[in-house]
Amino acid sequence: MIDHATRAKRFNADEKKVNWHDETLWFVRHKRDLSSKGIPEWEQLRELAAAIKANVLSHLDEYLLEFEKNAIANGIQVHWAKNAEEHNQIVHQIIQKVKGKKVVKSKSMLTEECHLNEYLEERQIEVIDTDLGERIIQLSKEAPSHIVMPAIHMKKEEVGDLFHEKLGTPAGLYDPQLLTAAAREQLRFRFLQADVALTGVNFAIAETGGFVVCTNEGNADMGVHLAPVHIACMGIEKLIPKVEHLGVFLRLLARSATGQPITAYSSHFRTPRPGCEMHIVLVDNGRTELLGRPDFRKSLNCIRCGACMNTCPIYRRSGGHSYDYTIPGPIGSILSPNIDMRKHSSLPFASTLCGSCSDVCPVKIDIHTQLYKWRQIIAKEGHLPASKRWSMRMAGWLMAHPTLFRLSGKVGRRILSILPRQLVYGRWNEWGKAREMPPPPAQSFHDWYLNNRNNGKK
Amino acid sequence: MEKSKETILSRIKKSKPESTPLPEIPDFAIPSSDLSLLFAQTLEKVGGRVVHGLSREEVGSAIRKAFPEARHCWSDTPDVLESNVSLHQGPHQLENLDLAVVQGEIGVAENGAVWVTEAALPQRVLAFITLDLILLLDKNQIVWNMHQAYQKIGHSLPGFGIFISGPSKTADIEQSLVIGAQGPTSLTVFLL
Amino acid sequence: MMKVGLFIPCYVDQFYPQVAIATLKLLENLGVTVEYPLQQTCCGQPMANAGCEEDSVQAARLFVRNFHHFDYIVSPSGSCSLHVEEHYDVLDPTPEVQKVRANIYELTEFLIDILQVKTLDAYFPYKVGYHASCHGLRGLRLGHASELNRPDFSKPHQLLHMVKGIELVPLDRPDECCGFGGTFSVSEEAISVKMGKDRIADHSRHGAEVITAADMSCLMHLEGLLRRQNSPIKVMHIAEILNATQN
């Protein structure tokens, strides 16, 4: 099994690209700072958002029923899916029923999580991702490396070459403006051809039975207002009680994500167009299990803004693919062990616990605390590398025995000072690959203290 | 999948935390300066254009002057601009729409967004499929923040409503901003 | 008179005795009587952060035995202080445990909040870059992190501004992590090293001659990189600077 560190190391082979990735995302974080600092009540909004989400989780069943009742009254068809498999089946059945062949999809992390595209494609349904970033990675057959900027790992030259191969743009065309125009032209055609339009959901409102979808490109709207069928897929945690709560979340979302004051389009859907169909698929897929873990349920607050990725010094230098999970970065590292602890056991350790993610999070998820707690569970469940497990056991034992601790310290420092350099910096020494060991002093503080204070008492 | 619904609901009942109250959203401070000016500043920062100080008649000639090439135009305010496209054959007929003039209801100064509902969009796709979008907005309908906007909108949302803040945009290639991704390549708001 | 116990992190005791000495002398010069319990080892953080909280329990118990009778426990490490405060819930909440968790202070926090230091007799005529170690900053809130919409505030900076002759250099990223992270520094070696290199470049770009911090672990990592690079930039714990005099 390949762990985060190995994939991160691979990403680091190209330092220039790492620097670019780091600086680009840091700039997004910087824009987020400027934007959030323009709102005097920012910290209060974060508190409000967290409190609303806490209330939602504590009444989730009631809000879901209220939402369903109102949605049905609005003419929306509501479906429930326990897991990804059911979600995919439901979506497929809806498409089959209207004899749909061509589907356009705007960005939805949930459908990524359920691997819907593959499922539909295997059943001879064409799915076109219409968010430019998603379209790029769909063409390059990759997973998104960021939830807001799915193709942030690619340079414009790579996109240009890809478009040349797949869309027939001129070779050597690398100008983002022109590449975007080429994609626009092709997608226009797809929008007009589509039988079904799929979207995610940013917020669903219990009291109205409607939902909100946010985009910058307008691609969700282009899809759903042309196609006769709109399917919106949402995790059950996307619910909010009332319309007034949108005010809080829409003020936080885009500012946290990109530093924009709001996305270009915040579309509020409540009823289908006359003569058309609108479906909502409510998906669990592990969310109720997470709800049942008191230390971790707050991660269901997440509104998928991506701010924790942009601020994370590890994410910025290891790239989204190093996480090998639909949602990368700090939030992905606390969501993924709930899905498959063994597979994702290295992710909670892909952090220095610096806490920047928790401070940047608009809904106040205690991400770094949850990382710490997942580590404990992963170790207990036996998913730590044996070498680490044993060295910690030894260290714990040594630290419980002061005399032995001092003795081994003294011996260790002595050995370190007389060993030849090539032995100290052998292949086993991960620390020493790029770093010097601290120079060992002749005496520890303990020794100094005995000689200089403590009146010579030992 | 009726069974799944029961399963999900019963799992939630078993797992959910103790009830916590919904917070009150307080009235936040509002800047004392001219909101239409702040609105214009914000909208321009996100790539939109704001024109104010014109009468309704003048708006019409300003539009024609700004978009001389526009052949297929839609407007529900004939006094501003005459429509020459039909909506009866469905949204796909709007494929070549050059210009749409749409009445906005509320402006939000903090983010330059305009609230538009389907009352002004007899085909919802109008505001997205058009090459250039023009919104008309009564400058007395501008509020400072989103909380005030939702207070004005109230609890009953329309079948479709949208906050539009600037033209369609993307930065998905190397984070370099491109205006006119899948939707309109420009947005002009006339404050009346 | 208040009883103050000095906690010296295990690796500082072994590798950086000068930091412990500076901490002790600084406190003594401010009129505090300090006792150093001789049977101390480690707070338990290295094991706990690696996911092995149960292996940290014995060290934590020993810590409580050594320090529960003090009014204040002072340590030149934000990270260890935070660990005691936040993660000693691995121990039964006896009065001793609760007392220790409530009375642990990081050095700069103790100087500002408890001693209410307003002036220092320190002199350090160098260009200094301050590295805001994460656990002190975002855990103990020694200052306001740049993510938050709060006015500028930092206890370590307040103290550094009392030092005569010092020139604090600004940084492009004032509170980005250095990449040490305990076992992270070896299990994620590539990223850890890259983070450290990037931090150093920021300090170096702004002309820092010395990088300082309230946590020696970050500095040990940066020093390792600096020495490998043969860089003239030195690292010093903040206690060493606050305790530096003209002579």
XYZ file of N, CA and C in Angstrom, chain B residues 56 63 73-85 87 94 97 99-105 116-123 126-127 133-137 192:
123
model
N -34.775 56.097 -18.000
C -35.119 54.860 -18.712
C -34.896 54.990 -20.210
N -27.664 51.288 -24.275
C -27.490 49.855 -24.571
C -27.172 49.662 -26.045
N -31.965 40.035 -29.533
C -32.089 40.664 -28.216
C -33.407 40.255 -27.562
N -33.336 40.110 -26.228
C -34.571 39.874 -25.499
C -34.681 40.895 -24.369
N -35.895 41.400 -24.188
C -36.134 42.358 -23.125
C -37.591 42.275 -22.742
N -37.887 42.377 -21.460
C -39.307 42.417 -21.101
C -39.746 43.844 -20.783
N -38.871 44.779 -21.077
C -39.220 46.186 -20.871
C -39.072 46.919 -22.208
N -40.131 46.902 -23.011
C -40.077 47.467 -24.359
C -39.685 48.952 -24.352
N -39.981 49.638 -23.262
C -39.610 51.069 -23.233
C -38.095 51.246 -23.190
N -37.403 50.201 -22.759
C -35.936 50.275 -22.747
C -35.356 49.684 -24.029
N -35.814 48.498 -24.369
C -35.300 47.842 -25.576
C -36.367 46.890 -26.113
N -36.505 46.871 -27.440
C -37.477 45.981 -28.073
C -36.899 44.566 -28.177
N -37.729 43.582 -27.903
C -37.323 42.192 -28.096
C -37.471 41.784 -29.542
N -36.616 40.940 -30.012
C -36.844 40.370 -31.343
C -36.654 38.859 -31.353
N -36.758 38.237 -30.190
C -36.718 36.781 -30.160
C -37.983 36.257 -29.481
N -39.898 33.297 -27.213
C -39.556 32.331 -26.169
C -40.430 31.088 -26.262
N -32.920 29.859 -27.897
C -32.170 31.057 -27.483
C -30.671 30.894 -27.711
N -28.699 33.947 -28.711
C -29.070 35.219 -28.081
C -27.826 36.076 -27.807
N -28.131 39.427 -26.507
C -28.315 40.394 -25.432
C -29.630 40.122 -24.701
N -29.576 40.147 -23.376
C -30.817 40.052 -22.608
C -30.865 41.203 -21.619
N -32.030 41.823 -21.555
C -32.238 42.907 -20.588
C -33.249 42.411 -19.564
N -32.814 42.335 -18.328
C -33.620 41.691 -17.293
C -33.749 42.602 -16.080
N -34.937 42.637 -15.528
C -35.164 43.461 -14.341
C -34.686 42.724 -13.082
N -33.786 43.369 -12.322
C -33.369 42.805 -11.045
C -34.242 43.345 -9.928
N -34.289 42.617 -8.807
C -35.176 43.055 -7.719
C -34.437 43.726 -6.575
N -32.389 38.185 -8.933
C -33.268 38.106 -10.098
C -34.146 36.882 -9.916
N -35.433 37.002 -10.227
C -36.301 35.832 -10.076
C -36.916 35.459 -11.409
N -37.597 34.300 -11.401
C -38.178 33.842 -12.664
C -39.324 34.733 -13.116
N -39.806 35.621 -12.241
C -40.812 36.582 -12.673
C -40.261 37.419 -13.829
N -38.948 37.644 -13.817
C -38.324 38.429 -14.883
C -37.634 37.536 -15.914
N -37.723 36.218 -15.736
C -37.052 35.282 -16.639
C -38.048 34.250 -17.162
N -38.859 34.626 -18.129
C -39.857 33.671 -18.630
C -39.221 32.382 -19.159
N -37.967 32.432 -19.561
C -37.170 31.215 -19.733
C -35.971 31.400 -18.794
N -32.392 32.350 -20.009
C -32.098 33.671 -20.590
C -30.847 34.346 -20.023
N -30.775 34.337 -18.703
C -29.710 35.092 -18.044
C -28.337 34.434 -18.205
N -25.249 40.249 -20.717
C -26.423 40.383 -19.846
C -26.501 41.803 -19.283
N -27.722 42.349 -19.334
C -27.963 43.673 -18.745
C -29.028 43.529 -17.676
N -28.725 44.040 -16.495
C -29.711 44.017 -15.421
C -30.116 45.457 -15.112
N -31.419 45.673 -14.932
C -31.919 46.977 -14.507
C -32.223 46.880 -13.015
N -31.827 47.881 -12.280
C -32.033 47.808 -10.823
C -32.411 49.187 -10.278
N -31.265 52.650 -11.705
C -32.292 53.644 -12.079
C -32.863 54.287 -10.821
